[in-house]
């Protein structure tokens, strides 16, 4: 039965990816299709992948695309790890045929990976949520831009379903090199001290070796103060713009202090919740983490880390899909159901974007959507604390005689 379903999923994925590639050959069809789906369209098609090609051209012309990127359509400086430039160069993706084949394989694998989640977890409600996600503006913008988050998502799904830790670690190092934020997902290995320590050391070495590159990338990233973004960086930037508009206390001179203060408070809030829901001392712990828990820790860890440290366009919400199977097997109360509702609304945030950014209507829309994103953040922190509590023992003794 599973083989026939997998074959059916392969056929669907081939047809869908062929259709998307066909559209990319005709710019007028491309524009009409994505505009009809309420997705802000860019040319050329698959513009995020195309931007890497343009940055590679700048590099070959003697420029450092992190600082000068004259071949980029919008003159935007390069903001991805340099490994992508090497990959594009080795695969010769500046050749249009190779580029289109690469795009086809990426879309096909992505579509199949989404469909395969229904077989992996076998939950009828998950099937419905996957269908809604596939028709969401978050998914549409991912496909229209063909952002590298798709490739990281595909590799992450493969990583989480492998039994070999050696292969898992190789893939983890790969996705961390491709985009640093998967480093926040190391808590998915918390059930095994040796595995966790290995992944932690690999992550630390990556940060140590590439810290200069990471610093430059962060400097090049744009903080979007929009409904279609999430994170403390987004909230801070939005409050900054309102402060400038209304002539309040946040300005260019103190914005960095204000933003860093919000990040600090967010970190304190996270730690406080952890201490509330994590039980210290001797206790009975589980021996092996479930697949549902592993997926939740992986996707939830990415959301928490990126929420606290940066401003993120909502296509990164794709990793929240990893949290849904665990929620569904524990969805017997309104708190869990509201999490799912918030997720479904947030992945369609592009439907709420638009209008005067300083109007009351926009403020209300932004308040509702960002409130849901903060609810998701809080829920994930609480749930991760509870899951970790089942696999980690921390003895804490306070002895007055030592003072």
Short mmCIF file of C-alpha atoms in Angstrom, two decimals:
data_model
loop_
_atom_site.label_atom_id
_atom_site.label_comp_id
_atom_site.label_asym_id
_atom_site.label_seq_id
_atom_site.Cartn_x
_atom_site.Cartn_y
_atom_site.Cartn_z
CA UNK A 1 0.00 0.00 0.00
CA UNK A 2 2.77 2.42 0.96
CA UNK A 3 4.61 1.66 -2.28
CA UNK A 4 1.58 2.59 -4.38
CA UNK A 5 1.08 5.79 -2.38
CA UNK A 6 4.76 6.69 -2.74
CA UNK A 7 4.55 6.12 -6.48
CA UNK A 8 1.46 8.34 -6.58
CA UNK A 9 3.33 11.04 -4.64
CA UNK A 10 6.24 10.80 -7.07
CA UNK A 11 3.90 11.33 -10.03
CA UNK A 12 2.26 14.34 -8.33
CA UNK A 13 5.68 15.81 -7.53
CA UNK A 14 6.88 15.37 -11.12
CA UNK A 15 3.76 17.01 -12.55
CA UNK A 16 3.84 19.89 -10.07
CA UNK A 17 7.56 20.62 -10.53
CA UNK A 18 7.19 20.40 -14.33
CA UNK A 19 4.37 22.94 -14.17
CA UNK A 20 6.45 25.35 -12.05
CA UNK A 21 9.44 25.04 -14.39
CA UNK A 22 7.16 25.57 -17.41
CA UNK A 23 5.85 28.78 -15.85
CA UNK A 24 9.41 30.00 -15.28
CA UNK A 25 10.04 29.83 -19.05
CA UNK A 26 7.25 32.35 -19.66
CA UNK A 27 7.60 35.51 -17.58
CA UNK A 28 4.10 36.78 -18.34
CA UNK A 29 2.53 33.50 -17.14
CA UNK A 30 4.85 33.55 -14.15
CA UNK A 31 3.72 37.02 -13.10
CA UNK A 32 0.02 36.31 -13.64
CA UNK A 33 0.10 32.99 -11.76
CA UNK A 34 1.80 34.21 -8.59
CA UNK A 35 -0.08 37.52 -8.58
CA UNK A 36 -3.34 35.55 -8.70
CA UNK A 37 -2.15 33.69 -5.58
CA UNK A 38 -1.47 36.98 -3.72
CA UNK A 39 2.29 36.47 -3.79
CA UNK A 40 4.60 39.46 -4.40
CA UNK A 41 6.39 38.49 -7.60
CA UNK A 42 9.97 39.07 -8.64
CA UNK A 43 11.79 38.58 -11.90
CA UNK A 44 13.70 36.63 -12.96
CA UNK A 45 11.91 33.49 -11.74
CA UNK A 46 13.48 31.76 -8.74
CA UNK A 47 15.06 35.09 -7.85
CA UNK A 48 16.72 33.97 -4.61
CA UNK A 49 18.67 31.22 -6.34
CA UNK A 50 19.34 33.55 -9.26
CA UNK A 51 20.83 36.08 -6.84
CA UNK A 52 23.49 33.53 -5.86
CA UNK A 53 24.40 33.15 -9.51
CA UNK A 54 24.72 36.93 -9.82
CA UNK A 55 26.88 37.08 -6.70
CA UNK A 56 29.10 34.35 -8.15
CA UNK A 57 29.51 36.47 -11.29
CA UNK A 58 30.53 39.43 -9.12
CA UNK A 59 33.07 37.22 -7.34
CA UNK A 60 34.56 36.06 -10.64
CA UNK A 61 34.85 39.69 -11.73
CA UNK A 62 37.06 40.40 -8.72
CA UNK A 63 34.47 41.86 -6.34
CA UNK A 64 33.77 40.69 -2.81
CA UNK A 65 29.97 40.24 -3.03
CA UNK A 66 29.67 40.67 0.75
CA UNK A 67 30.67 44.32 0.20
CA UNK A 68 30.21 44.99 -3.55
CA UNK A 69 27.69 43.08 -5.62
CA UNK A 70 27.16 45.05 -8.85
CA UNK A 71 25.51 42.17 -10.73
CA UNK A 72 22.64 41.82 -8.29
CA UNK A 73 19.45 43.28 -9.74
CA UNK A 74 18.73 45.41 -6.67
CA UNK A 75 22.44 45.94 -5.85
CA UNK A 76 21.88 43.99 -2.62
CA UNK A 77 24.98 42.68 -0.92
CA UNK A 78 25.42 38.92 -0.68
CA UNK A 79 24.04 37.49 2.58
CA UNK A 80 24.43 33.71 2.33
CA UNK A 81 27.40 31.54 3.40
CA UNK A 82 30.13 31.47 0.78
CA UNK A 83 29.75 27.71 0.35
CA UNK A 84 26.77 28.40 -1.92
CA UNK A 85 29.03 30.23 -4.37
CA UNK A 86 31.33 27.21 -4.52
CA UNK A 87 28.37 24.83 -5.00
CA UNK A 88 26.97 26.93 -7.84
CA UNK A 89 30.41 27.14 -9.42
CA UNK A 90 31.10 23.38 -9.19
CA UNK A 91 27.65 22.51 -10.56
CA UNK A 92 28.01 25.21 -13.24
CA UNK A 93 24.59 26.62 -12.41
CA UNK A 94 25.32 29.75 -14.39
CA UNK A 95 24.47 27.60 -17.38
CA UNK A 96 20.72 28.01 -17.90
CA UNK A 97 20.10 24.30 -18.60
CA UNK A 98 21.94 23.21 -15.46
CA UNK A 99 20.13 25.88 -13.44
CA UNK A 100 16.69 24.74 -14.64
CA UNK A 101 17.52 21.08 -13.94
CA UNK A 102 18.66 22.05 -10.45
CA UNK A 103 15.43 24.00 -9.89
CA UNK A 104 13.33 21.07 -11.14
CA UNK A 105 15.07 18.60 -8.83
CA UNK A 106 14.71 21.01 -5.89
CA UNK A 107 10.97 21.60 -6.43
CA UNK A 108 10.34 17.89 -7.06
CA UNK A 109 12.20 16.78 -3.91
CA UNK A 110 10.53 19.48 -1.83
CA UNK A 111 7.05 18.51 -3.00
CA UNK A 112 7.71 14.83 -2.36
CA UNK A 113 9.18 15.58 1.08
CA UNK A 114 6.04 17.46 2.13
CA UNK A 115 3.80 14.65 0.88
CA UNK A 116 5.97 12.01 2.52
CA UNK A 117 5.37 13.56 5.96
CA UNK A 118 1.83 12.19 5.77
CA UNK A 119 3.22 8.67 5.42
CA UNK A 120 5.80 9.21 8.11
CA UNK A 121 3.29 10.21 10.82
CA UNK A 122 0.00 8.79 9.49
CA UNK A 123 -2.41 11.29 10.97
CA UNK A 124 -5.54 12.34 9.08
CA UNK A 125 -5.48 15.80 10.63
CA UNK A 126 -1.85 16.24 9.61
CA UNK A 127 -2.88 15.54 6.00
CA UNK A 128 -5.29 18.45 6.17
CA UNK A 129 -2.72 20.77 7.71
CA UNK A 130 -0.15 19.78 5.07
CA UNK A 131 -2.70 20.59 2.37
CA UNK A 132 -3.39 24.01 3.91
CA UNK A 133 0.34 24.66 4.20
CA UNK A 134 0.92 23.75 0.56
CA UNK A 135 -1.75 26.31 -0.41
CA UNK A 136 -0.39 28.94 1.99
CA UNK A 137 1.32 32.17 0.99
CA UNK A 138 4.42 31.05 2.90
CA UNK A 139 4.77 28.01 0.65
CA UNK A 140 3.99 30.04 -2.47
CA UNK A 141 6.67 32.64 -1.71
CA UNK A 142 9.17 29.86 -1.04
CA UNK A 143 8.46 28.33 -4.43
CA UNK A 144 8.33 31.65 -6.27
CA UNK A 145 11.72 32.72 -4.92
CA UNK A 146 13.03 29.14 -4.50
CA UNK A 147 14.77 30.23 -1.35
CA UNK A 148 17.54 28.01 0.01
CA UNK A 149 15.37 27.35 3.10
CA UNK A 150 13.68 24.72 0.90
CA UNK A 151 16.93 22.82 0.45
CA UNK A 152 17.71 23.00 4.17
CA UNK A 153 14.18 21.78 4.94
CA UNK A 154 14.63 18.77 2.63
CA UNK A 155 17.98 17.80 4.16
CA UNK A 156 16.59 18.29 7.68
CA UNK A 157 13.72 15.88 7.00
CA UNK A 158 16.19 13.29 5.76
CA UNK A 159 18.43 13.87 8.79
CA UNK A 160 15.60 13.32 11.26
CA UNK A 161 14.51 10.03 9.69
CA UNK A 162 17.97 8.41 9.55
CA UNK A 163 19.02 5.86 12.16
CA UNK A 164 22.76 6.29 11.71
CA UNK A 165 24.13 9.07 13.93
CA UNK A 166 27.22 9.35 11.71
CA UNK A 167 25.02 10.19 8.72
CA UNK A 168 22.88 12.48 10.87
CA UNK A 169 25.93 14.40 12.03
CA UNK A 170 27.25 14.75 8.47
CA UNK A 171 23.93 16.19 7.33
CA UNK A 172 23.72 18.44 10.39
CA UNK A 173 27.15 19.90 9.64
CA UNK A 174 26.09 20.37 6.01
CA UNK A 175 22.90 22.32 6.76
CA UNK A 176 24.72 24.42 9.36
CA UNK A 177 27.33 25.31 6.76
CA UNK A 178 24.58 26.12 4.25
CA UNK A 179 22.80 28.47 6.68
CA UNK A 180 23.89 28.99 10.25
CA UNK A 181 20.45 28.96 11.92
CA UNK A 182 20.10 25.10 12.05
CA UNK A 183 22.59 25.34 14.90
CA UNK A 184 19.61 26.11 17.15
CA UNK A 185 18.22 22.62 16.50
CA UNK A 186 20.94 20.74 18.42
CA UNK A 187 18.46 20.13 21.26
CA UNK A 188 16.95 17.41 19.05
CA UNK A 189 19.91 15.27 20.14
CA UNK A 190 19.37 15.85 23.88
CA UNK A 191 18.42 12.23 24.62
CA UNK A 192 21.99 11.01 24.05
CA UNK A 193 24.85 12.83 25.80
CA UNK A 194 27.54 11.60 23.38
CA UNK A 195 25.49 12.59 20.33
CA UNK A 196 24.62 15.95 21.80
CA UNK A 197 28.24 16.66 22.75
CA UNK A 198 29.42 15.71 19.25
CA UNK A 199 26.89 17.97 17.57
CA UNK A 200 27.64 20.78 20.03
CA UNK A 201 31.39 20.58 19.32
CA UNK A 202 30.75 20.59 15.56
CA UNK A 203 28.51 23.64 15.93
CA UNK A 204 31.08 25.45 18.06
CA UNK A 205 33.84 24.75 15.54
CA UNK A 206 31.69 26.05 12.67
CA UNK A 207 31.04 29.29 14.55
CA UNK A 208 34.71 29.59 15.47
CA UNK A 209 35.99 28.96 11.94
CA UNK A 210 33.42 31.10 10.13
CA UNK A 211 32.81 33.82 12.72
CA UNK A 212 34.05 36.60 10.42
CA UNK A 213 31.79 35.44 7.61
CA UNK A 214 28.85 35.18 10.01
CA UNK A 215 29.49 38.73 11.25
CA UNK A 216 29.48 40.10 7.69
CA UNK A 217 26.31 38.18 6.78
CA UNK A 218 24.50 39.54 9.83
CA UNK A 219 25.55 43.06 8.87
CA UNK A 220 24.11 42.55 5.37
CA UNK A 221 20.77 41.18 6.54
CA UNK A 222 17.77 43.46 6.33
CA UNK A 223 15.50 43.83 9.36
CA UNK A 224 11.99 43.77 7.95
CA UNK A 225 9.41 45.54 10.11
CA UNK A 226 6.46 43.85 8.45
CA UNK A 227 3.57 41.53 9.23
CA UNK A 228 5.24 38.93 7.00
CA UNK A 229 8.30 38.70 9.27
CA UNK A 230 8.88 37.43 12.79
CA UNK A 231 11.36 37.77 15.61
CA UNK A 232 12.58 40.30 18.13
CA UNK A 233 14.51 42.07 15.39
CA UNK A 234 11.26 42.61 13.49
CA UNK A 235 9.41 43.90 16.56
CA UNK A 236 12.28 46.21 17.50
CA UNK A 237 12.48 47.64 13.99
CA UNK A 238 8.73 48.18 13.86
CA UNK A 239 8.74 50.05 17.17
CA UNK A 240 11.69 52.09 15.90
CA UNK A 241 9.78 53.18 12.79
CA UNK A 242 6.72 54.11 14.85
CA UNK A 243 8.93 56.04 17.26
CA UNK A 244 10.51 58.01 14.41
CA UNK A 245 7.10 58.65 12.86
CA UNK A 246 5.60 59.86 16.15
CA UNK A 247 8.79 61.55 17.34
CA UNK A 248 9.18 59.34 20.42
CA UNK A 249 12.29 58.26 22.34
CA UNK A 250 13.68 55.49 20.06
CA UNK A 251 15.99 56.92 17.43
CA UNK A 252 19.17 56.20 15.48
CA UNK A 253 21.33 56.96 18.51
CA UNK A 254 19.76 54.42 20.86
CA UNK A 255 18.21 51.85 18.51
CA UNK A 256 21.01 49.29 18.93
CA UNK A 257 20.73 49.54 22.72
CA UNK A 258 16.94 49.21 22.50
CA UNK A 259 17.14 46.17 20.19
CA UNK A 260 19.78 44.43 22.31
CA UNK A 261 17.74 45.13 25.44
CA UNK A 262 14.71 43.41 23.88
CA UNK A 263 16.87 40.43 22.93
CA UNK A 264 18.21 40.28 26.49
CA UNK A 265 14.68 40.38 27.94
CA UNK A 266 13.59 37.69 25.48
CA UNK A 267 16.48 35.52 26.59
CA UNK A 268 15.60 36.05 30.25
CA UNK A 269 11.96 35.20 29.53
CA UNK A 270 13.05 31.96 27.83
CA UNK A 271 15.35 30.96 30.69
CA UNK A 272 12.64 31.77 33.27
CA UNK A 273 10.13 29.50 31.54
CA UNK A 274 12.72 26.74 31.34
CA UNK A 275 13.39 26.94 35.08
CA UNK A 276 9.66 26.87 35.81
CA UNK A 277 8.86 23.77 33.74
CA UNK A 278 12.11 21.80 34.11
CA UNK A 279 12.39 19.64 37.23
CA UNK A 280 15.86 19.51 38.77
CA UNK A 281 17.17 16.60 40.81
CA UNK A 282 16.88 12.84 40.50
CA UNK A 283 13.93 11.57 38.48
CA UNK A 284 12.92 8.84 36.09
CA UNK A 285 13.86 9.65 32.51
CA UNK A 286 12.88 8.08 29.19
CA UNK A 287 15.48 6.02 27.35
CA UNK A 288 14.73 6.88 23.72
CA UNK A 289 13.25 9.99 22.17
CA UNK A 290 10.24 9.51 19.89
CA UNK A 291 10.17 10.66 16.28
CA UNK A 292 7.40 13.16 17.13
CA UNK A 293 9.52 14.66 19.91
CA UNK A 294 12.66 14.79 17.77
CA UNK A 295 10.85 16.67 15.00
CA UNK A 296 9.34 19.07 17.53
CA UNK A 297 12.69 19.83 19.17
CA UNK A 298 14.35 20.36 15.81
CA UNK A 299 11.74 22.71 14.34
CA UNK A 300 10.96 24.38 17.66
CA UNK A 301 14.64 24.98 18.37
CA UNK A 302 15.04 26.76 15.04
CA UNK A 303 12.01 28.96 15.72
CA UNK A 304 13.16 29.92 19.23
CA UNK A 305 16.72 30.67 18.16
CA UNK A 306 15.77 32.72 15.12
CA UNK A 307 12.99 34.53 17.01
CA UNK A 308 15.42 35.67 19.70
CA UNK A 309 18.35 36.65 17.50
CA UNK A 310 17.09 38.11 14.24
CA UNK A 311 14.34 39.35 11.97
CA UNK A 312 13.06 36.59 9.67
CA UNK A 313 10.79 36.58 6.66
CA UNK A 314 7.89 34.19 7.26
CA UNK A 315 8.99 31.56 4.76
CA UNK A 316 11.21 30.29 7.60
CA UNK A 317 7.98 29.27 9.33
CA UNK A 318 8.22 26.15 7.17
CA UNK A 319 10.23 24.58 10.01
CA UNK A 320 7.20 24.89 12.30
CA UNK A 321 5.73 22.04 10.25
CA UNK A 322 8.06 19.81 12.26
CA UNK A 323 6.19 20.74 15.45
CA UNK A 324 2.71 19.84 14.20
CA UNK A 325 2.81 15.99 14.46
CA UNK A 326 3.67 16.21 18.17
CA UNK A 327 0.93 18.79 18.76
CA UNK A 328 -1.66 16.58 17.04
CA UNK A 329 -1.07 13.62 19.34
CA UNK A 330 -1.54 15.97 22.31
CA UNK A 331 -4.28 18.18 20.87
CA UNK A 332 -6.95 17.58 23.50
CA UNK A 333 -7.10 21.11 24.87
CA UNK A 334 -7.71 24.60 23.56
CA UNK A 335 -4.11 25.68 24.15
CA UNK A 336 -2.84 23.15 21.60
CA UNK A 337 -5.66 23.88 19.17
CA UNK A 338 -4.91 27.61 19.35
CA UNK A 339 -1.29 26.82 18.51
CA UNK A 340 -2.42 25.09 15.32
CA UNK A 341 -4.80 27.96 14.51
CA UNK A 342 -1.99 30.48 15.06
CA UNK A 343 0.30 28.47 12.81
CA UNK A 344 -2.28 28.35 10.01
CA UNK A 345 -2.86 32.11 10.21
CA UNK A 346 0.83 33.00 10.41
CA UNK A 347 1.77 30.93 7.34
CA UNK A 348 -0.75 33.06 5.43
CA UNK A 349 0.56 36.38 6.76
CA UNK A 350 1.04 37.73 3.22
CA UNK A 351 -2.74 37.98 3.02
CA UNK A 352 -2.66 40.55 5.84
CA UNK A 353 0.26 42.61 4.52
CA UNK A 354 -0.43 45.89 2.73
CA UNK A 355 -1.88 49.32 3.34
CA UNK A 356 -0.53 52.30 5.23
CA UNK A 357 2.03 50.99 7.72
CA UNK A 358 1.10 53.74 10.19
CA UNK A 359 -2.67 53.30 10.00
CA UNK A 360 -4.77 51.87 12.84
CA UNK A 361 -5.88 49.01 10.59
CA UNK A 362 -2.29 47.95 9.90
CA UNK A 363 -1.42 48.27 13.60
CA UNK A 364 -4.31 45.97 14.56
CA UNK A 365 -3.38 43.41 11.90
CA UNK A 366 0.26 43.49 12.94
CA UNK A 367 -0.67 43.21 16.62
CA UNK A 368 -2.82 40.11 16.02
CA UNK A 369 -0.33 38.27 13.79
CA UNK A 370 2.74 39.14 15.84
CA UNK A 371 0.81 38.26 19.00
CA UNK A 372 0.20 34.80 17.54
CA UNK A 373 3.88 34.46 16.63
CA UNK A 374 4.80 35.31 20.21
CA UNK A 375 2.24 32.78 21.45
CA UNK A 376 3.88 30.15 19.24
CA UNK A 377 7.26 31.15 20.68
CA UNK A 378 6.03 30.85 24.28
CA UNK A 379 4.26 27.56 23.63
CA UNK A 380 7.38 26.04 22.04
CA UNK A 381 9.62 27.17 24.92
CA UNK A 382 7.25 25.57 27.46
CA UNK A 383 6.87 22.35 25.47
CA UNK A 384 10.59 21.99 24.80
CA UNK A 385 11.25 22.45 28.53
CA UNK A 386 8.79 19.63 29.28
CA UNK A 387 10.28 17.31 26.63
CA UNK A 388 13.85 17.94 27.75
CA UNK A 389 12.71 17.25 31.32
CA UNK A 390 11.99 13.67 30.23
CA UNK A 391 15.53 13.04 28.98
CA UNK A 392 17.88 15.14 31.08
CA UNK A 393 18.84 14.97 34.75
CA UNK A 394 20.45 18.01 36.36
CA UNK A 395 21.25 17.71 40.04
CA UNK A 396 21.26 21.04 41.82
CA UNK A 397 22.07 21.23 45.53
CA UNK A 398 22.42 24.39 47.55
CA UNK A 399 24.45 23.84 50.72
CA UNK A 400 24.45 26.74 53.16
CA UNK A 401 27.59 25.44 54.88
CA UNK A 402 29.59 26.24 51.76
CA UNK A 403 28.94 29.98 52.13
#
